[in-house]
Coordinates of C-alpha atoms in Angstrom, one line a residue:
Chain S
M1 CA 66.2 -193.0 247.6
K2 CA 66.1 -195.9 245.2
S3 CA 62.4 -196.4 246.0
C4 CA 61.8 -192.8 245.2
I5 CA 63.6 -193.0 241.9
V6 CA 61.7 -196.1 240.8
R7 CA 58.3 -194.7 241.8
I8 CA 59.0 -191.4 240.1
F9 CA 60.0 -193.2 236.9
I10 CA 57.0 -195.5 236.8
F11 CA 54.8 -192.5 237.7
V12 CA 56.2 -190.5 234.9
V13 CA 56.1 -193.2 232.3
L14 CA 52.7 -194.7 233.1
F15 CA 50.7 -191.8 234.5
F16 CA 51.9 -188.8 232.6
S17 CA 52.7 -190.8 229.4
F18 CA 51.2 -188.2 227.0
T19 CA 49.6 -185.5 229.0
S20 CA 52.1 -182.7 229.2
I21 CA 55.7 -183.9 228.7
S22 CA 57.3 -183.7 225.3
W23 CA 58.7 -186.6 223.3
G24 CA 62.2 -185.3 223.9
E25 CA 61.7 -185.5 227.7
M26 CA 60.0 -188.9 227.2
R27 CA 62.9 -190.3 225.4
I28 CA 65.2 -189.5 228.3
Q29 CA 62.8 -191.4 230.6
I30 CA 62.7 -194.4 228.3
T31 CA 66.4 -194.4 227.9
T32 CA 66.7 -194.5 231.7
A33 CA 64.2 -197.3 231.7
T34 CA 66.2 -199.3 229.2
L35 CA 69.2 -199.0 231.5
K36 CA 67.2 -200.0 234.5
P37 CA 63.8 -201.7 233.9
T38 CA 61.5 -202.2 236.8
V39 CA 62.1 -205.7 238.1
I40 CA 59.4 -207.9 239.5
L41 CA 60.1 -211.1 241.3
M42 CA 57.2 -213.5 241.2
F43 CA 57.1 -216.5 243.5
P44 CA 54.8 -219.3 242.4
F45 CA 51.5 -219.3 244.4
L46 CA 51.3 -221.7 247.2
A47 CA 48.5 -224.2 246.5
N48 CA 46.6 -225.8 249.4
E49 CA 46.2 -228.9 247.3
T50 CA 47.8 -230.4 244.2
A51 CA 44.5 -229.9 242.2
C52 CA 44.8 -226.2 242.1
E53 CA 48.6 -226.0 241.4
L54 CA 47.8 -225.9 237.7
T55 CA 45.3 -223.0 238.1
G56 CA 47.9 -221.1 240.2
S57 CA 50.6 -221.6 237.6
R58 CA 48.2 -220.5 234.8
L59 CA 47.2 -217.4 236.8
K60 CA 50.8 -216.5 237.3
D61 CA 51.5 -216.8 233.6
V62 CA 48.6 -214.4 232.8
I63 CA 49.9 -211.8 235.3
V64 CA 53.4 -212.1 233.7
D65 CA 51.9 -211.6 230.2
D66 CA 49.9 -208.6 231.3
L67 CA 53.0 -207.0 232.8
K68 CA 55.1 -207.8 229.8
T69 CA 52.6 -206.1 227.5
T70 CA 53.8 -202.8 228.9
G71 CA 57.5 -203.3 228.1
Y72 CA 58.2 -201.6 231.4
F73 CA 58.9 -204.6 233.5
E74 CA 61.4 -207.4 233.7
I75 CA 59.9 -210.5 235.4
I76 CA 62.0 -212.9 237.4
D77 CA 60.7 -216.3 238.5
G78 CA 61.1 -216.8 242.3
G79 CA 61.4 -220.6 242.0
K80 CA 59.8 -222.0 245.2
P81 CA 56.3 -220.9 246.3
H82 CA 55.6 -218.4 249.0
G83 CA 52.1 -218.2 250.5
F84 CA 50.0 -215.3 251.5
S85 CA 51.0 -215.5 255.2
T86 CA 54.7 -215.7 254.6
D87 CA 56.6 -213.5 256.9
I88 CA 57.9 -210.4 255.3
A89 CA 61.3 -211.1 256.7
D90 CA 61.4 -214.4 254.7
I91 CA 60.3 -212.5 251.6
V92 CA 63.1 -210.0 252.1
A93 CA 65.6 -212.7 252.7
D94 CA 64.6 -214.8 249.7
S95 CA 64.5 -211.8 247.4
A96 CA 67.9 -210.5 248.5
G97 CA 70.3 -210.1 245.6
S98 CA 67.5 -210.4 243.0
G99 CA 67.5 -206.8 242.2
A100 CA 63.8 -206.8 242.3
D101 CA 61.8 -203.6 242.9
Y102 CA 58.6 -205.5 243.7
V103 CA 57.9 -209.0 244.9
V104 CA 54.6 -210.9 244.2
F105 CA 53.6 -213.8 246.2
G106 CA 50.4 -215.5 247.5
S107 CA 48.2 -218.6 248.0
I108 CA 45.7 -220.3 245.8
S109 CA 42.9 -222.6 247.0
E110 CA 39.7 -224.1 245.8
K111 CA 36.5 -223.5 247.6
E112 CA 33.4 -225.6 247.2
Q113 CA 32.8 -226.6 243.6
E114 CA 34.8 -225.1 240.8
K115 CA 35.6 -221.9 242.8
V116 CA 39.0 -220.5 243.2
L117 CA 40.4 -218.2 245.8
L118 CA 43.6 -216.2 245.2
S119 CA 45.2 -214.3 248.2
I120 CA 48.0 -212.1 246.9
K121 CA 50.4 -209.6 248.2
I122 CA 52.8 -207.3 246.3
F123 CA 55.8 -206.1 248.3
D124 CA 57.7 -203.0 247.5
R125 CA 61.3 -203.9 248.3
N126 CA 62.6 -200.4 248.0
R127 CA 60.1 -198.9 250.4
G128 CA 60.0 -202.1 252.5
E129 CA 56.2 -202.4 252.6
I130 CA 53.3 -204.2 251.2
V131 CA 51.6 -202.1 248.5
L132 CA 48.8 -204.5 247.5
S133 CA 47.1 -207.1 249.6
R134 CA 43.9 -208.6 248.1
I135 CA 41.8 -211.8 248.2
Y136 CA 39.9 -212.6 245.0
A137 CA 37.3 -215.3 244.5
S138 CA 35.7 -216.4 241.3
K139 CA 34.6 -219.4 239.3
K140 CA 37.7 -221.4 238.3
E141 CA 37.0 -220.8 234.6
Y142 CA 37.4 -217.0 235.2
Y143 CA 40.9 -217.3 236.6
R144 CA 42.2 -215.1 233.8
W145 CA 39.9 -212.3 235.0
I146 CA 41.6 -212.5 238.4
A147 CA 45.0 -212.1 236.9
H148 CA 43.9 -209.1 234.9
R149 CA 42.3 -207.6 238.0
V150 CA 45.5 -208.0 239.9
C151 CA 47.5 -206.1 237.3
D152 CA 44.9 -203.4 237.0
E153 CA 45.0 -202.8 240.7
F154 CA 48.8 -203.0 240.7
F155 CA 48.8 -200.2 238.2
Q156 CA 46.4 -198.2 240.3
V157 CA 48.6 -198.6 243.4
V158 CA 51.9 -197.8 241.6
T159 CA 50.7 -195.0 239.2
G160 CA 47.4 -193.8 240.5
R161 CA 45.6 -194.9 237.3
Y162 CA 43.8 -198.1 237.0
G163 CA 45.0 -200.5 234.3
P164 CA 43.2 -201.6 231.2
F165 CA 43.6 -205.4 231.4
E166 CA 40.0 -206.2 232.3
D167 CA 38.6 -204.3 229.3
R168 CA 37.6 -206.2 226.3
L169 CA 38.0 -205.9 222.6
L170 CA 35.2 -205.9 220.0
F171 CA 36.1 -206.8 216.4
S172 CA 34.6 -207.9 213.1
K173 CA 36.1 -210.9 211.3
G174 CA 35.2 -212.8 208.2
D175 CA 35.7 -213.4 204.5
D176 CA 34.4 -211.6 201.4
K177 CA 30.8 -212.7 202.0
H178 CA 30.2 -212.9 205.7
K179 CA 31.6 -210.9 208.5
E180 CA 30.5 -211.3 212.1
I181 CA 31.1 -209.3 215.3
Y182 CA 33.2 -210.9 218.1
I183 CA 34.3 -210.1 221.6
S184 CA 37.4 -211.2 223.4
D185 CA 39.6 -210.3 226.4
Y186 CA 42.1 -207.6 225.6
D187 CA 44.8 -210.3 225.2
G188 CA 42.7 -212.2 222.6
H189 CA 41.5 -214.9 224.9
D190 CA 38.0 -216.1 225.4
V191 CA 36.8 -215.1 221.9
K192 CA 33.0 -215.3 221.4
M193 CA 31.0 -214.7 218.3
L194 CA 28.2 -212.3 219.0
T195 CA 26.3 -212.1 215.7
R196 CA 25.3 -214.9 213.4
W197 CA 23.6 -213.1 210.6
K198 CA 25.7 -214.5 207.8
T199 CA 26.0 -211.1 206.2
I200 CA 28.5 -208.2 206.5
S201 CA 28.6 -206.9 210.0
I202 CA 31.5 -204.5 210.6
L203 CA 33.0 -201.6 212.6
P204 CA 31.8 -202.3 216.2
K205 CA 32.2 -199.3 218.7
W206 CA 31.7 -199.5 222.4
I207 CA 29.0 -197.2 223.8
N208 CA 29.6 -198.2 227.4
N209 CA 30.8 -201.4 229.1
S210 CA 27.5 -203.3 228.4
S211 CA 26.6 -202.1 224.9
F212 CA 28.0 -201.2 221.5
F213 CA 27.1 -200.1 218.0
F214 CA 28.0 -201.8 214.7
T215 CA 27.2 -201.5 211.0
S216 CA 25.4 -204.4 209.3
Y217 CA 24.0 -205.1 205.8
R218 CA 21.4 -207.4 207.3
T219 CA 18.6 -205.8 205.3
G220 CA 20.6 -205.1 202.2
E221 CA 21.7 -201.6 203.0
P222 CA 24.2 -200.5 205.7
A223 CA 22.4 -199.6 209.0
S224 CA 23.5 -199.1 212.6
Y225 CA 22.5 -201.6 215.2
R226 CA 22.9 -201.5 219.0
Y227 CA 23.9 -204.7 220.8
D228 CA 23.1 -205.0 224.5
L229 CA 25.6 -207.5 226.1
S230 CA 23.6 -207.9 229.3
T231 CA 20.5 -209.2 227.4
G232 CA 22.1 -210.4 224.1
K233 CA 19.4 -208.3 222.3
I234 CA 20.2 -206.4 219.1
K235 CA 18.1 -203.4 218.0
L236 CA 18.1 -201.4 214.8
F237 CA 19.5 -198.0 215.9
F238 CA 19.7 -196.0 212.7
K239 CA 18.8 -196.6 209.1
H240 CA 18.2 -194.2 206.2
K241 CA 18.3 -194.4 202.5
G242 CA 22.0 -194.2 201.7
L243 CA 25.3 -194.7 203.5
S244 CA 25.5 -194.6 207.3
I245 CA 28.5 -195.7 209.3
T246 CA 28.6 -196.8 213.0
P247 CA 27.9 -193.9 215.3
T248 CA 30.5 -192.6 217.8
P249 CA 29.3 -191.7 221.3
F250 CA 29.5 -188.0 222.0
K251 CA 27.9 -187.1 225.3
N252 CA 24.5 -187.0 227.0
D253 CA 23.1 -189.8 224.8
L254 CA 24.1 -187.9 221.7
Y255 CA 26.1 -189.7 218.9
A256 CA 28.0 -188.5 215.9
I257 CA 27.3 -190.4 212.7
S258 CA 28.5 -190.2 209.1
L259 CA 25.6 -190.1 206.6
G260 CA 25.3 -189.9 202.9
F261 CA 22.7 -187.5 201.7
S262 CA 22.5 -186.9 197.9
D263 CA 26.2 -187.0 196.9
N264 CA 27.8 -185.8 200.1
I265 CA 28.9 -187.7 203.1
D266 CA 28.8 -185.5 206.2
I267 CA 28.9 -185.9 210.0
Y268 CA 25.7 -185.4 212.0
L269 CA 24.7 -185.4 215.6
I270 CA 21.8 -187.7 216.4
K271 CA 19.8 -188.5 219.6
K272 CA 19.4 -191.9 221.0
N273 CA 16.0 -192.2 219.2
G274 CA 17.9 -191.7 215.9
R275 CA 16.6 -188.2 215.3
I276 CA 19.1 -185.9 213.6
I277 CA 19.5 -182.7 215.6
R278 CA 22.6 -181.0 214.1
R279 CA 24.9 -181.2 211.2
L280 CA 28.5 -181.0 212.3
T281 CA 30.4 -180.8 209.0
F282 CA 29.7 -178.9 205.8
D283 CA 31.6 -180.0 202.8
E284 CA 30.6 -181.3 199.4
N285 CA 32.9 -184.3 199.7
I286 CA 33.7 -186.9 202.3
D287 CA 33.6 -186.3 206.0
V288 CA 33.8 -189.4 208.2
S289 CA 35.3 -190.9 211.4
P290 CA 34.4 -188.5 214.1
T291 CA 36.3 -188.8 217.4
F292 CA 36.1 -186.4 220.4
S293 CA 38.6 -184.9 222.8
P294 CA 38.2 -186.1 226.4
D295 CA 36.4 -182.8 227.4
R296 CA 34.2 -183.1 224.3
T297 CA 34.9 -179.6 223.1
K298 CA 36.7 -180.7 219.9
M299 CA 36.1 -183.2 217.2
A300 CA 38.7 -184.7 215.0
F301 CA 37.5 -186.2 211.7
V302 CA 38.6 -187.2 208.2
S303 CA 37.8 -184.9 205.3
R304 CA 38.6 -184.9 201.7
R305 CA 37.9 -181.2 201.3
H306 CA 41.5 -180.4 200.3
G307 CA 41.6 -183.2 197.7
S308 CA 43.0 -186.0 199.7
P309 CA 41.9 -187.6 203.0
Q310 CA 43.3 -185.7 205.9
I311 CA 42.5 -185.2 209.5
F312 CA 40.9 -182.0 210.6
I313 CA 39.8 -180.7 214.0
K314 CA 36.6 -178.8 214.6
D315 CA 36.3 -176.6 217.7
L316 CA 32.7 -177.4 218.7
E317 CA 32.3 -174.1 220.6
T318 CA 33.7 -171.7 218.0
T319 CA 32.9 -174.0 215.0
R320 CA 36.3 -173.2 213.6
V321 CA 37.9 -176.1 211.5
K322 CA 41.6 -176.5 211.1
R323 CA 43.6 -179.1 209.2
L324 CA 45.8 -181.3 211.5
T325 CA 47.8 -183.6 209.1
Y326 CA 50.0 -182.5 206.2
D327 CA 52.5 -185.3 206.0
G328 CA 51.5 -187.6 203.0
S329 CA 48.3 -187.7 201.0
Y330 CA 46.3 -190.2 203.0
N331 CA 45.8 -189.8 206.7
T332 CA 42.6 -191.4 208.2
S333 CA 41.1 -193.3 211.2
P334 CA 41.7 -190.7 213.9
S335 CA 41.2 -191.9 217.5
W336 CA 41.4 -189.3 220.3
S337 CA 43.1 -190.5 223.5
P338 CA 40.5 -190.7 226.3
T339 CA 43.1 -189.2 228.7
S340 CA 45.3 -186.7 226.7
D341 CA 45.7 -184.4 223.8
Y342 CA 47.1 -187.1 221.5
I343 CA 45.3 -188.4 218.5
A344 CA 46.2 -191.8 217.0
Y345 CA 45.7 -192.2 213.2
V346 CA 46.7 -194.2 210.2
S347 CA 49.0 -192.7 207.5
V348 CA 48.8 -194.7 204.2
H349 CA 51.5 -194.7 201.6
R350 CA 51.3 -196.8 198.5
S351 CA 52.6 -200.0 199.9
V352 CA 52.8 -199.3 203.6
S353 CA 50.6 -198.0 206.3
K354 CA 51.9 -196.4 209.5
L355 CA 50.3 -196.0 212.9
C356 CA 51.0 -192.5 214.1
I357 CA 50.2 -190.2 217.0
I358 CA 50.1 -186.4 217.0
R359 CA 49.0 -183.7 219.4
S360 CA 45.9 -181.8 218.5
D361 CA 48.0 -178.7 217.8
G362 CA 49.9 -180.6 215.1
S363 CA 53.1 -181.0 217.2
Q364 CA 55.0 -184.1 218.2
M365 CA 54.0 -186.4 215.5
K366 CA 55.4 -189.9 216.1
E367 CA 55.3 -193.1 214.1
L368 CA 54.6 -196.1 216.3
A369 CA 54.2 -199.1 213.9
E370 CA 54.3 -200.0 210.3
A371 CA 52.7 -202.8 208.2
E372 CA 51.3 -203.4 204.7
S373 CA 47.9 -202.2 206.1
I374 CA 46.9 -200.7 209.4
D375 CA 43.4 -199.7 210.6
C376 CA 41.1 -198.9 213.5
P377 CA 43.5 -197.6 216.2
S378 CA 41.6 -197.8 219.5
W379 CA 43.0 -196.5 222.8
S380 CA 42.8 -198.3 226.1
R381 CA 40.8 -196.5 228.7
D382 CA 43.9 -195.5 230.6
G383 CA 45.5 -194.0 227.5
R384 CA 48.7 -196.0 227.7
F385 CA 48.0 -198.5 224.9
I386 CA 46.6 -198.6 221.4
A387 CA 45.0 -201.7 219.8
Y388 CA 45.0 -201.8 216.0
I389 CA 44.5 -204.1 213.0
S390 CA 47.4 -204.8 210.8
Q391 CA 48.0 -207.0 207.7
V392 CA 51.2 -208.6 206.7
N393 CA 51.7 -211.3 204.0
G394 CA 48.0 -212.0 203.7
K395 CA 47.5 -212.5 207.4
S396 CA 45.4 -210.1 209.5
Y397 CA 46.5 -209.3 213.1
I398 CA 45.1 -207.5 216.1
C399 CA 48.1 -205.9 218.0
I400 CA 48.5 -203.9 221.1
I401 CA 51.2 -201.3 221.4
C402 CA 52.4 -199.5 224.5
V403 CA 52.6 -195.9 223.4
A404 CA 55.4 -194.9 225.8
T405 CA 57.7 -197.8 225.2
G406 CA 56.7 -198.9 221.7
H407 CA 56.4 -202.5 223.0
K408 CA 54.1 -204.4 220.7
R409 CA 52.1 -207.6 221.3
V410 CA 50.1 -209.6 218.8
V411 CA 46.9 -210.8 220.5
L412 CA 44.9 -212.3 217.6
Q413 CA 45.6 -213.4 214.1
T414 CA 43.5 -214.8 211.2
D415 CA 43.8 -215.9 207.6
E416 CA 40.5 -214.0 207.1
L417 CA 40.1 -210.3 207.6
Y418 CA 39.4 -208.1 210.6
N419 CA 37.1 -205.2 209.7
G420 CA 36.7 -203.0 212.8
L421 CA 38.2 -203.0 216.3
S422 CA 37.2 -201.2 219.5
W423 CA 38.8 -201.4 222.9
L424 CA 36.6 -200.4 225.7
N425 CA 37.8 -196.9 226.6
V426 CA 34.6 -195.3 227.8
E427 CA 33.5 -194.7 231.4
K428 CA 32.3 -197.8 233.1
Q429 CA 28.6 -197.7 234.1
Chain P
M1 CA 3.7 -224.1 145.3
R2 CA 6.7 -221.7 145.6
G3 CA 4.3 -219.1 147.0
V4 CA 3.1 -221.6 149.7
I5 CA 6.6 -222.5 150.6
G6 CA 7.5 -218.8 150.8
V7 CA 4.5 -218.1 153.1
V8 CA 5.5 -221.1 155.4
C9 CA 9.0 -219.8 155.5
V10 CA 7.9 -216.3 156.5
L11 CA 5.5 -217.8 159.1
C12 CA 8.4 -219.8 160.5
M13 CA 10.6 -216.8 160.7
L14 CA 7.9 -214.8 162.4
L15 CA 7.3 -217.6 164.9
A16 CA 11.1 -217.8 165.5
G17 CA 11.1 -214.0 166.0
C18 CA 8.2 -214.3 168.5
A19 CA 10.2 -217.0 170.3
V20 CA 13.2 -214.8 170.6
G21 CA 11.0 -212.0 171.7
K22 CA 9.6 -214.2 174.5
K23 CA 13.1 -215.3 175.5
E24 CA 14.2 -211.6 175.9
A25 CA 11.2 -210.9 177.9
K26 CA 12.4 -213.5 180.4
I27 CA 15.8 -211.9 180.7
P28 CA 15.1 -209.7 183.6
S29 CA 13.4 -212.6 185.5
T30 CA 14.4 -212.9 189.1
A31 CA 14.5 -216.7 189.0
A32 CA 17.6 -218.1 190.8
P33 CA 20.0 -220.0 188.6
E34 CA 20.0 -223.1 190.7
K35 CA 16.2 -223.4 190.5
V36 CA 16.3 -223.0 186.7
M37 CA 18.7 -225.8 186.1
P38 CA 18.4 -228.5 188.8
Q39 CA 18.8 -231.1 186.1
E40 CA 22.3 -230.0 185.3
E41 CA 23.4 -230.1 188.9
K42 CA 22.3 -233.7 189.2
G43 CA 24.1 -234.6 186.0
R44 CA 20.9 -236.0 184.4
V45 CA 20.2 -235.7 180.7
V46 CA 16.8 -234.0 180.7
G47 CA 16.7 -232.7 177.2
V48 CA 14.7 -229.6 177.8
P49 CA 16.0 -227.0 178.3
S50 CA 19.3 -227.8 176.7
V51 CA 22.5 -226.0 177.6
E52 CA 22.1 -223.8 174.5
E53 CA 18.5 -222.9 175.4
K54 CA 19.4 -222.2 179.1
V55 CA 17.2 -219.4 180.5
L56 CA 19.6 -216.8 181.6
T57 CA 19.3 -215.1 185.0
P58 CA 18.7 -211.4 184.8
Q59 CA 22.3 -210.7 185.7
E60 CA 23.6 -213.2 183.1
A61 CA 21.5 -211.6 180.4
F62 CA 22.7 -208.2 181.5
V63 CA 26.3 -209.3 181.4
K64 CA 25.8 -211.0 178.0
E65 CA 24.3 -207.8 176.5
V66 CA 26.6 -205.1 178.0
K67 CA 29.8 -207.2 178.1
E68 CA 31.2 -205.5 181.1
V69 CA 29.5 -204.8 184.4
Y70 CA 32.4 -203.2 186.2
I71 CA 34.0 -199.8 185.8
H72 CA 37.3 -199.1 187.6
F73 CA 38.9 -196.3 189.5
D74 CA 42.4 -195.1 190.4
F75 CA 43.5 -195.3 194.0
D76 CA 41.6 -192.9 196.2
K77 CA 39.7 -191.5 193.2
Y78 CA 36.0 -191.6 192.2
N79 CA 36.0 -189.8 188.9
I80 CA 34.8 -191.8 185.9
K81 CA 37.7 -192.6 183.5
P82 CA 37.3 -192.0 179.8
N83 CA 37.8 -195.7 178.9
D84 CA 34.8 -196.6 181.1
I85 CA 32.4 -194.3 179.2
P86 CA 31.6 -197.0 176.5
T87 CA 30.6 -199.4 179.3
L88 CA 28.4 -196.9 180.9
N89 CA 26.8 -196.0 177.6
R90 CA 26.1 -199.7 177.0
I91 CA 24.4 -199.9 180.4
V92 CA 22.3 -196.8 179.6
E93 CA 21.3 -198.4 176.3
F94 CA 20.4 -201.6 178.0
M95 CA 18.2 -199.8 180.5
K96 CA 16.5 -197.9 177.7
R97 CA 15.8 -201.2 175.8
H98 CA 14.5 -202.8 179.0
P99 CA 12.4 -200.1 180.7
D100 CA 11.3 -202.4 183.5
V101 CA 14.9 -203.2 184.6
R102 CA 16.3 -201.6 187.8
I103 CA 20.0 -201.6 188.6
R104 CA 22.0 -201.4 191.8
I105 CA 25.4 -199.8 191.6
E106 CA 27.8 -201.2 194.2
G107 CA 30.8 -199.1 195.0
N108 CA 33.9 -201.0 196.1
C109 CA 37.5 -200.2 197.2
D110 CA 40.7 -202.1 197.5
E111 CA 42.0 -203.3 200.8
R112 CA 44.5 -200.5 201.2
G113 CA 43.3 -197.5 203.1
T114 CA 41.0 -197.6 206.0
E115 CA 37.5 -199.1 206.5
E116 CA 35.4 -196.1 207.3
Y117 CA 36.9 -193.9 204.7
N118 CA 36.6 -196.7 202.1
L119 CA 32.9 -197.0 202.8
A120 CA 32.5 -193.3 202.0
L121 CA 34.8 -193.6 198.9
G122 CA 32.9 -196.6 197.7
Q123 CA 29.7 -194.6 198.0
R124 CA 31.1 -191.7 196.0
R125 CA 32.2 -194.2 193.3
A126 CA 28.6 -195.6 193.1
N127 CA 27.3 -192.0 193.1
A128 CA 29.6 -191.0 190.2
A129 CA 28.2 -193.8 188.0
F130 CA 24.7 -193.0 189.2
K131 CA 25.1 -189.4 188.1
Y132 CA 26.4 -190.3 184.7
I133 CA 23.5 -192.8 184.0
V134 CA 20.9 -190.3 185.2
A135 CA 22.4 -187.5 183.1
S136 CA 22.1 -189.9 180.1
G137 CA 18.3 -190.0 180.5
I138 CA 17.6 -192.8 182.9
S139 CA 15.2 -192.1 185.8
P140 CA 16.9 -192.1 189.2
S141 CA 14.0 -194.2 190.5
R142 CA 15.4 -197.1 188.4
L143 CA 18.8 -197.0 190.2
E144 CA 20.0 -197.5 193.7
T145 CA 23.5 -197.2 195.1
I146 CA 25.3 -199.0 197.9
S147 CA 28.9 -199.0 199.2
Y148 CA 30.6 -202.2 200.4
G149 CA 33.9 -200.4 201.1
E150 CA 36.6 -203.0 201.1
S151 CA 34.4 -205.8 202.2
R152 CA 33.8 -207.5 198.9
P153 CA 37.0 -207.8 196.9
V154 CA 36.6 -209.4 193.4
D155 CA 40.2 -210.6 193.7
P156 CA 41.3 -211.6 197.2
R157 CA 45.0 -211.4 196.4
H158 CA 47.2 -208.7 197.9
C159 CA 48.9 -207.2 194.9
E160 CA 48.6 -204.2 192.5
E161 CA 46.7 -206.3 189.9
A162 CA 44.1 -207.4 192.4
W163 CA 43.7 -203.9 193.9
A164 CA 43.1 -202.5 190.5
K165 CA 40.2 -205.0 190.0
N166 CA 38.8 -204.3 193.4
R167 CA 38.5 -200.5 193.0
N168 CA 35.3 -200.6 191.1
A169 CA 31.6 -199.8 190.7
H170 CA 29.6 -203.0 190.0
F171 CA 26.3 -203.0 188.2
V172 CA 23.7 -205.5 189.3
V173 CA 20.2 -206.1 187.9
I174 CA 17.8 -206.1 190.9
S175 CA 14.3 -206.2 189.4
R176 CA 12.1 -205.7 186.4

């Protein structure tokens, strides 16, 4: 019975986070969770030799950090190691009285040169069975990837939806003269600079898991470039006389892009060869920041057509446009969840910005975070988390917030500025 | 004798006038400042040109002549404010006096608000100045506009005073 309750709770909170249940119902679930968090007992991994004890310890720490990002789990340290082949009876005995719902244990060894092998099991104490049993091998330097993979698969087993921890962040960082594009793990580790143009390169957006767009002033005017991560090559994607902002992938190799023609800035649909095939917005003002519903039948965007920047939704089949936000005079940066009807956006008041979510029918608006400045909300591929940029006291941060629990984690910070952020949330290819 | 002195004086004045005229002709030069005055950087006394006779970069000459090369905007606005009209008029007059000068209008925003919207807002600020100057009789082919959004703050501080400075359109001489 207890097993059933725990599984239903996690299923509801993780899987159905924002698909159909209301915030009122959600609050009840979260309240329940507060009273009884899901407890995970983690035994240190058994090392076959002293040399890989440190890797095992580091790997365990990354798993703990990933799980803590959710705010769903309470992690208990098991103390002494238990290897992959440990008898389940021993696991049951050694976890008795811990109150744990799941027990994680396994072995770590090193193969050949600089290769690490993790054999891991996750035991569901309430159901009395192993729910995950895997062996992972990789270069030792990629131990963090193994940990993220374990957690992603754990989410898949428990909730039916794969986790987002292997997906990476793209961001722009720099001062008032130069801004470059960077990539990192979702948790801010393994940061790599991708451009070295010593100009302003901003607003990266994933196209798929191996390429992305960004805007750069490399030739003096803003133009869109496409970066191929598999080859490291950068190609000019779109340039025209006037403003153009990083395209947003739509479907079938079509992209939505904000362009300035004459005095107007409108949203257009372009092909992968850069040819404009359709104008999507018609307004003599500012229309920017297109983002699409998961089924690609609707587009949310920012428009100043009513005198202040607000979020509107265009039905792409009927072409009807309706205003979504009315609260405040500055609502921008919409980002449609890849899995639900929720749109994240930024609401700016004079000295404070708020990260909000709202359903596409205008209901169930909720404030998730607040800072002096917030920008670029970007959903994780599983729709459970939002990454965003915030500024407080002159420092710039990249944060990740769990939408259901509100649990926040700062993953990167700088004394410079972040200008653009994108968390891989498109289909893997 | 007085007549001769008078003629010499007139000739001197005319030559001085020519010299000034030549100096003005150099104003829109695209020479980089560090190339113009390497002697100063090394701390050597070279004599010519002296600090007073420094050849101004095109932008320096522009600033000297029009006094102000920024106009400012209210938060989330791109309409030209009445107190910026004299600045724009001086820029128009400068362009009329120097018909070979081209100017880039750079639209900028403060750090509040969001990046994509600010890129568009910066463009509208540059466009507003562009429209005023064109309406005053300057050919659009002598102007170009660009938006840097919030990427190029004049004042990096995070306060109302800095934000007010950073909401601007900046005028830059780009070529003759």
